[in-house]
Coordinates of C-alpha atoms and ligand atoms in Angstrom, one line a residue:
M1 CA 51.1 57.5 -10.2
I2 CA 54.3 55.4 -10.7
K3 CA 54.1 52.8 -13.4
V4 CA 55.4 49.3 -12.5
V5 CA 57.0 46.8 -14.9
T6 CA 57.7 43.1 -14.4
I7 CA 59.3 40.7 -16.7
G8 CA 58.7 36.9 -16.8
E9 CA 56.8 33.9 -17.8
I10 CA 53.1 33.5 -18.7
V11 CA 51.6 30.0 -18.7
V12 CA 48.3 28.3 -18.5
E13 CA 47.6 26.0 -15.6
I14 CA 45.6 22.9 -16.0
M15 CA 44.7 21.2 -12.8
A16 CA 43.7 17.7 -11.8
V17 CA 40.2 17.7 -10.3
A18 CA 40.9 15.0 -7.7
P19 CA 44.0 15.0 -5.5
G20 CA 46.4 12.1 -5.9
K21 CA 49.8 11.3 -7.3
G22 CA 51.0 12.5 -10.7
F23 CA 49.6 12.0 -14.2
R24 CA 50.3 8.4 -15.2
E25 CA 46.8 7.5 -15.8
P26 CA 43.9 9.3 -17.5
I27 CA 42.3 11.7 -15.0
E28 CA 39.8 14.5 -15.0
L29 CA 41.4 17.9 -15.6
V30 CA 40.1 21.5 -15.3
G31 CA 41.5 24.5 -17.0
P32 CA 43.2 26.3 -18.8
Y33 CA 43.6 29.0 -16.2
P34 CA 45.8 32.1 -16.8
S35 CA 49.0 31.8 -14.7
G36 CA 52.7 32.4 -14.1
A37 CA 53.9 34.0 -10.9
P38 CA 54.8 37.4 -12.5
A39 CA 51.5 37.3 -14.4
I40 CA 49.5 36.7 -11.2
F41 CA 51.5 39.5 -9.5
I42 CA 50.9 42.1 -12.3
D43 CA 47.2 41.2 -12.5
Q44 CA 46.7 41.8 -8.8
L45 CA 48.7 45.1 -9.1
A46 CA 46.5 46.3 -11.9
K47 CA 43.3 45.4 -9.9
Q48 CA 44.7 47.6 -7.1
G49 CA 44.6 50.5 -9.5
Q50 CA 48.4 50.8 -10.1
P51 CA 49.5 51.5 -13.6
C52 CA 51.6 48.5 -14.7
A53 CA 53.0 46.6 -17.7
M54 CA 54.3 43.1 -18.3
V55 CA 57.2 42.0 -20.6
S56 CA 56.6 38.4 -21.7
C57 CA 56.0 36.2 -24.7
V58 CA 53.1 33.8 -25.6
G59 CA 52.3 31.8 -28.7
N60 CA 49.7 32.8 -31.2
D61 CA 47.3 30.3 -29.7
D62 CA 44.3 30.1 -27.4
F63 CA 46.4 29.7 -24.3
G64 CA 48.3 32.9 -25.1
W65 CA 45.2 34.9 -25.9
L66 CA 43.4 33.7 -22.8
N67 CA 46.2 35.2 -20.7
I68 CA 46.5 38.5 -22.8
E69 CA 42.8 39.1 -22.7
R70 CA 42.6 38.5 -18.9
L71 CA 45.5 40.8 -18.2
R72 CA 44.2 43.5 -20.5
Q73 CA 40.7 43.3 -19.1
D74 CA 42.1 43.7 -15.5
G75 CA 44.1 46.8 -16.6
V76 CA 47.6 45.6 -17.4
D77 CA 49.5 47.3 -20.2
V78 CA 50.1 44.2 -22.5
S79 CA 51.9 46.1 -25.3
A80 CA 55.2 44.3 -24.4
I81 CA 53.7 40.8 -24.4
R82 CA 55.0 39.4 -27.7
V83 CA 52.8 37.1 -29.6
H84 CA 55.2 34.6 -31.3
E85 CA 54.2 32.9 -34.5
D86 CA 56.5 29.9 -34.1
A87 CA 56.3 29.1 -30.4
V88 CA 53.6 27.6 -28.1
T89 CA 52.4 29.3 -24.9
G90 CA 53.9 27.8 -21.8
S91 CA 51.8 25.4 -19.6
A92 CA 51.8 23.7 -16.2
F93 CA 49.8 20.7 -15.4
V94 CA 49.4 20.4 -11.6
R95 CA 48.0 17.8 -9.3
Y96 CA 47.8 18.2 -5.5
R97 CA 48.7 15.2 -3.4
T98 CA 46.7 14.4 -0.3
D99 CA 49.6 15.8 1.9
G100 CA 49.5 19.2 0.2
Q101 CA 52.6 18.5 -2.0
R102 CA 52.2 19.2 -5.7
D103 CA 53.2 17.2 -8.8
F104 CA 53.9 19.2 -12.0
V105 CA 54.4 18.7 -15.7
F106 CA 55.9 21.9 -17.1
N107 CA 56.3 23.2 -20.6
I108 CA 58.1 26.5 -19.9
K109 CA 61.7 26.4 -21.0
H110 CA 60.9 25.3 -24.6
S111 CA 57.7 27.3 -24.8
A112 CA 57.3 30.9 -26.0
N113 CA 58.7 32.0 -22.6
G114 CA 62.1 31.0 -24.0
Q115 CA 61.7 33.8 -26.5
I116 CA 61.3 36.6 -23.9
G117 CA 63.9 39.3 -24.4
L118 CA 64.5 43.0 -25.0
T119 CA 62.2 43.8 -27.9
E120 CA 61.5 47.4 -28.9
A121 CA 58.1 47.1 -27.1
A122 CA 59.9 45.9 -24.0
K123 CA 62.3 48.8 -24.1
A124 CA 59.4 51.2 -24.5
V125 CA 57.5 50.0 -21.4
I126 CA 60.8 49.9 -19.4
A127 CA 61.4 53.5 -20.4
S128 CA 57.9 54.5 -19.2
A129 CA 58.3 52.7 -15.8
G130 CA 59.3 54.1 -12.4
H131 CA 59.4 50.8 -10.6
L132 CA 60.7 47.3 -11.4
H133 CA 59.3 44.2 -9.7
V134 CA 61.6 41.2 -10.0
M135 CA 60.3 37.6 -9.6
G136 CA 63.5 35.6 -8.8
S137 CA 62.0 32.4 -10.1
S138 CA 61.7 34.0 -13.6
L139 CA 65.5 34.4 -13.9
V140 CA 66.0 31.0 -15.5
S141 CA 66.4 32.1 -19.2
A142 CA 69.2 34.1 -20.6
G143 CA 66.7 36.5 -22.3
I144 CA 64.8 37.2 -19.1
I145 CA 68.0 37.8 -17.1
E146 CA 69.3 40.2 -19.8
A147 CA 66.0 42.1 -19.8
V148 CA 65.7 42.3 -16.0
L149 CA 69.3 43.5 -15.6
F150 CA 68.7 46.1 -18.3
A151 CA 65.5 47.3 -16.7
L152 CA 67.2 47.4 -13.3
E153 CA 70.0 49.6 -14.5
Q154 CA 67.7 52.0 -16.5
I155 CA 65.1 52.4 -13.8
K156 CA 67.5 52.8 -10.9
A157 CA 69.6 55.3 -12.9
R158 CA 66.4 57.4 -13.3
G159 CA 65.8 57.4 -9.5
G160 CA 63.2 54.6 -9.7
T161 CA 62.7 51.8 -7.2
V162 CA 62.9 48.0 -7.2
S163 CA 61.0 45.3 -5.4
F164 CA 62.1 41.7 -5.3
D165 CA 60.4 38.4 -4.5
P166 CA 62.9 35.5 -4.8
N167 CA 60.1 32.8 -5.1
I168 CA 62.9 30.3 -5.4
R169 CA 62.8 26.6 -5.2
K170 CA 66.1 25.0 -4.3
E171 CA 66.2 22.9 -7.5
M172 CA 66.3 26.1 -9.6
L173 CA 69.7 27.3 -8.1
G174 CA 71.5 25.0 -10.5
F175 CA 70.6 27.3 -13.5
V176 CA 73.7 29.0 -14.8
G177 CA 73.6 32.7 -14.1
L178 CA 70.7 32.6 -11.7
R179 CA 72.7 33.0 -8.5
E180 CA 74.7 35.9 -9.9
A181 CA 71.5 37.6 -11.2
L182 CA 69.7 37.2 -7.9
D183 CA 72.6 38.8 -6.1
K184 CA 72.8 41.7 -8.5
V185 CA 69.0 42.3 -8.1
L186 CA 69.2 42.2 -4.3
A187 CA 72.0 44.8 -4.3
Q188 CA 69.7 47.3 -6.0
T189 CA 66.5 46.3 -4.1
D190 CA 64.4 48.8 -2.1
L191 CA 61.6 46.5 -1.0
F192 CA 62.4 42.8 -0.5
M193 CA 59.6 40.3 -0.1
P194 CA 60.8 36.8 0.5
S195 CA 59.0 33.9 2.1
G196 CA 60.3 33.2 5.6
S197 CA 63.3 30.9 5.1
E198 CA 64.3 32.3 1.7
V199 CA 66.3 35.0 3.5
L200 CA 68.9 32.4 4.3
L201 CA 69.7 32.1 0.6
F202 CA 70.9 35.8 0.7
S203 CA 73.0 36.0 3.8
Q204 CA 76.0 34.2 5.4
E205 CA 74.1 34.4 8.6
S206 CA 72.7 31.1 10.0
S207 CA 69.4 32.2 11.4
E208 CA 66.4 34.1 9.7
E209 CA 66.5 36.7 12.5
T210 CA 70.2 37.7 12.0
A211 CA 69.9 37.3 8.2
V212 CA 67.1 40.0 7.9
W213 CA 69.2 42.5 9.9
D214 CA 72.3 41.7 7.7
I215 CA 70.2 42.3 4.5
L216 CA 68.9 45.6 5.9
A217 CA 72.4 46.7 6.8
R218 CA 73.4 46.1 3.2
G219 CA 71.0 48.8 1.9
V220 CA 67.6 47.2 1.4
R221 CA 65.1 49.7 2.7
A222 CA 62.3 47.4 3.8
I223 CA 61.8 43.6 4.2
V224 CA 58.4 41.9 4.2
L225 CA 58.5 38.3 5.3
K226 CA 55.6 36.2 4.0
Q227 CA 54.8 33.5 6.6
G228 CA 51.9 31.6 5.0
A229 CA 48.9 30.9 7.2
A230 CA 50.7 32.6 10.1
G231 CA 50.7 36.1 8.5
A232 CA 53.5 38.5 7.6
R233 CA 56.2 40.6 9.2
Y234 CA 57.6 44.0 8.2
L235 CA 61.0 45.5 9.1
D236 CA 62.7 48.6 7.9
G237 CA 65.5 49.0 10.5
K238 CA 63.3 51.2 12.6
D239 CA 59.8 49.5 12.7
D240 CA 59.4 45.8 13.2
L241 CA 55.8 44.6 13.2
F242 CA 53.9 41.4 12.6
V243 CA 50.3 41.1 11.5
P244 CA 48.5 37.7 11.7
A245 CA 46.9 36.2 8.6
F246 CA 43.1 36.0 8.3
A247 CA 41.6 32.7 9.3
V248 CA 40.2 31.3 6.0
E249 CA 39.8 27.9 4.5
E250 CA 42.7 27.1 2.1
I251 CA 41.3 25.9 -1.1
D252 CA 44.3 26.5 -3.4
P253 CA 47.5 28.1 -2.1
T254 CA 48.9 28.9 -5.6
G255 CA 49.2 32.7 -6.2
A256 CA 48.8 33.8 -2.5
G257 CA 52.4 35.1 -2.4
D258 CA 52.0 37.0 -5.6
A259 CA 48.7 38.6 -4.7
F260 CA 50.1 39.5 -1.3
G261 CA 53.2 41.0 -2.8
A262 CA 51.4 43.1 -5.4
T263 CA 49.0 44.5 -2.8
F264 CA 51.9 45.4 -0.5
L265 CA 53.8 47.1 -3.3
A266 CA 50.8 49.2 -4.3
G267 CA 50.4 50.4 -0.7
W268 CA 54.2 51.0 -0.4
L269 CA 54.3 53.1 -3.6
G270 CA 51.2 55.0 -2.3
G271 CA 52.8 55.8 1.1
L272 CA 50.4 53.6 3.1
D273 CA 51.6 52.9 6.7
A274 CA 53.2 49.5 7.1
E275 CA 50.6 48.0 9.5
T276 CA 47.6 48.9 7.4
N277 CA 49.5 47.7 4.3
L278 CA 50.4 44.3 5.9
R279 CA 46.7 43.8 6.8
R280 CA 45.6 44.6 3.3
A281 CA 48.3 42.3 1.8
N282 CA 47.3 39.5 4.2
G283 CA 43.7 40.0 3.0
A284 CA 44.8 39.6 -0.6
G285 CA 46.6 36.4 0.3
A286 CA 43.6 35.1 2.1
L287 CA 41.3 35.9 -0.8
A288 CA 43.8 34.1 -3.2
V289 CA 43.9 30.9 -1.1
G290 CA 40.1 30.8 -1.0
R291 CA 39.7 30.5 -4.7
K292 CA 40.6 27.5 -7.0
G293 CA 42.9 28.6 -9.8
P294 CA 46.1 30.6 -9.7
M295 CA 44.9 34.0 -10.9
E296 CA 41.2 33.5 -10.0
G297 CA 41.7 34.8 -6.5
T298 CA 43.1 38.2 -7.4
S299 CA 41.1 41.0 -6.0
T300 CA 40.2 44.6 -6.8
R301 CA 40.7 47.4 -4.3
A302 CA 37.0 47.5 -3.5
E303 CA 36.7 43.7 -3.0
L304 CA 39.8 43.7 -0.8
D305 CA 38.6 46.7 1.3
A306 CA 35.2 45.0 1.8
F307 CA 36.9 41.8 2.9
V308 CA 39.3 43.4 5.3
S309 CA 36.7 45.7 7.0
Q310 CA 34.2 42.7 7.3
Q311 CA 36.9 40.5 8.9
V312 CA 38.1 43.2 11.3
A313 CA 34.5 43.9 12.3
A314 CA 33.8 40.1 12.8
Ligands
ATP401 P1 53.6 31.0 -3.0 O1 55.0 31.3 -3.6 O2 53.4 29.5 -2.9 O3 52.5 31.8 -3.7 P2 54.7 32.5 -0.7 O4 55.6 31.6 0.1 O5 55.3 33.5 -1.7 O6 53.7 31.5 -1.5 P3 52.8 32.6 1.5 O7 53.6 33.1 2.7 O8 52.5 31.2 1.3 O9 53.6 33.2 0.2 O10 51.5 33.5 1.4 C1 51.5 34.9 1.3 C2 50.5 35.5 2.2 O11 49.2 35.0 1.9 C3 50.7 35.1 3.7 O12 51.7 36.0 4.3 C4 49.3 35.3 4.2 O13 49.0 36.6 4.5 C5 48.4 34.8 3.1 N1 48.1 33.3 3.3 C6 48.8 32.3 2.7 N2 48.3 31.1 3.1 C7 47.2 31.4 3.9 C8 46.2 30.7 4.6 N3 46.2 29.3 4.6 N4 45.3 31.3 5.3 C9 45.3 32.7 5.3 N5 46.2 33.5 4.7 C10 47.1 32.9 4.0
MG402 MG1 56.0 32.9 -3.6

């Protein structure tokens, strides 16, 4: 089986118990939960039975070990997660507002994540990988960009493949080097998995519909458009299909896109047909939104298969 590597941030998430605005008064909190978009992604991928590794950095503290232990227990190769003696594990405090918006207090840039780079252990897992998954939102440190572009070149040169989830918020686009790095990644991408309107960040076309065709014409082999509670669409220049999401109660949307993407990637690498694969990935997204906590809603192959067959039968 092909080994997948991803490179990016690890954080703990600490959540406000009650919805409301921000953190300017003492409130009840719950956590720490293991988190970070690439970490959630790789956890789901491991639970799907795909060999995989993460390149990252945490501090030698409980927040770091909480993440390493969870990822290791779920089957991720953690040998390239550096434990830094002089840095603190990243964190994100999050509070949901009543309208579904979120307020954050982040410690990422000046955390151990700022120390992610091409260590010997990172080079070793990159050398063992046949597929690279890029989380665009992670490309906001010089060290991560360098490591991702190195992995991209090495893995493609060996005939390996690349998947790419931009996961971009507009405010990030100001980071020096991000735009250029995103474009370099897309130019080498085989499987592109944006959220609906993100495709407009990668094409001169003015509509989502024309943008996806433009991106396929530029050499991307397949596009999966994540459409939240609506479902997801798959296009590869030949097939164009949509599978609706499962109707579930949304308890915490964080991590749905990552669980979805990892599940679709596992199916894609295993040669699963696109329609079945979309249904399974939708199932992983539905299970993720049904659980409180970013990584708490990841699912094993057996859990996911049981959920999907139960829903289809209902
Ligand atoms: P994020 O980056 O916030 O994790 P995303 O934009 O990358 O999200 P979404 O499109 O929000 O990804 O979610 C991914 C998939 O998860 C959807 O395509 C869908 O299958 C599933 N999903 C998301 N929200 C819901 C929901 N409320 N009900 C059922 N399924 C959902
Ligand atoms: Mg996302």
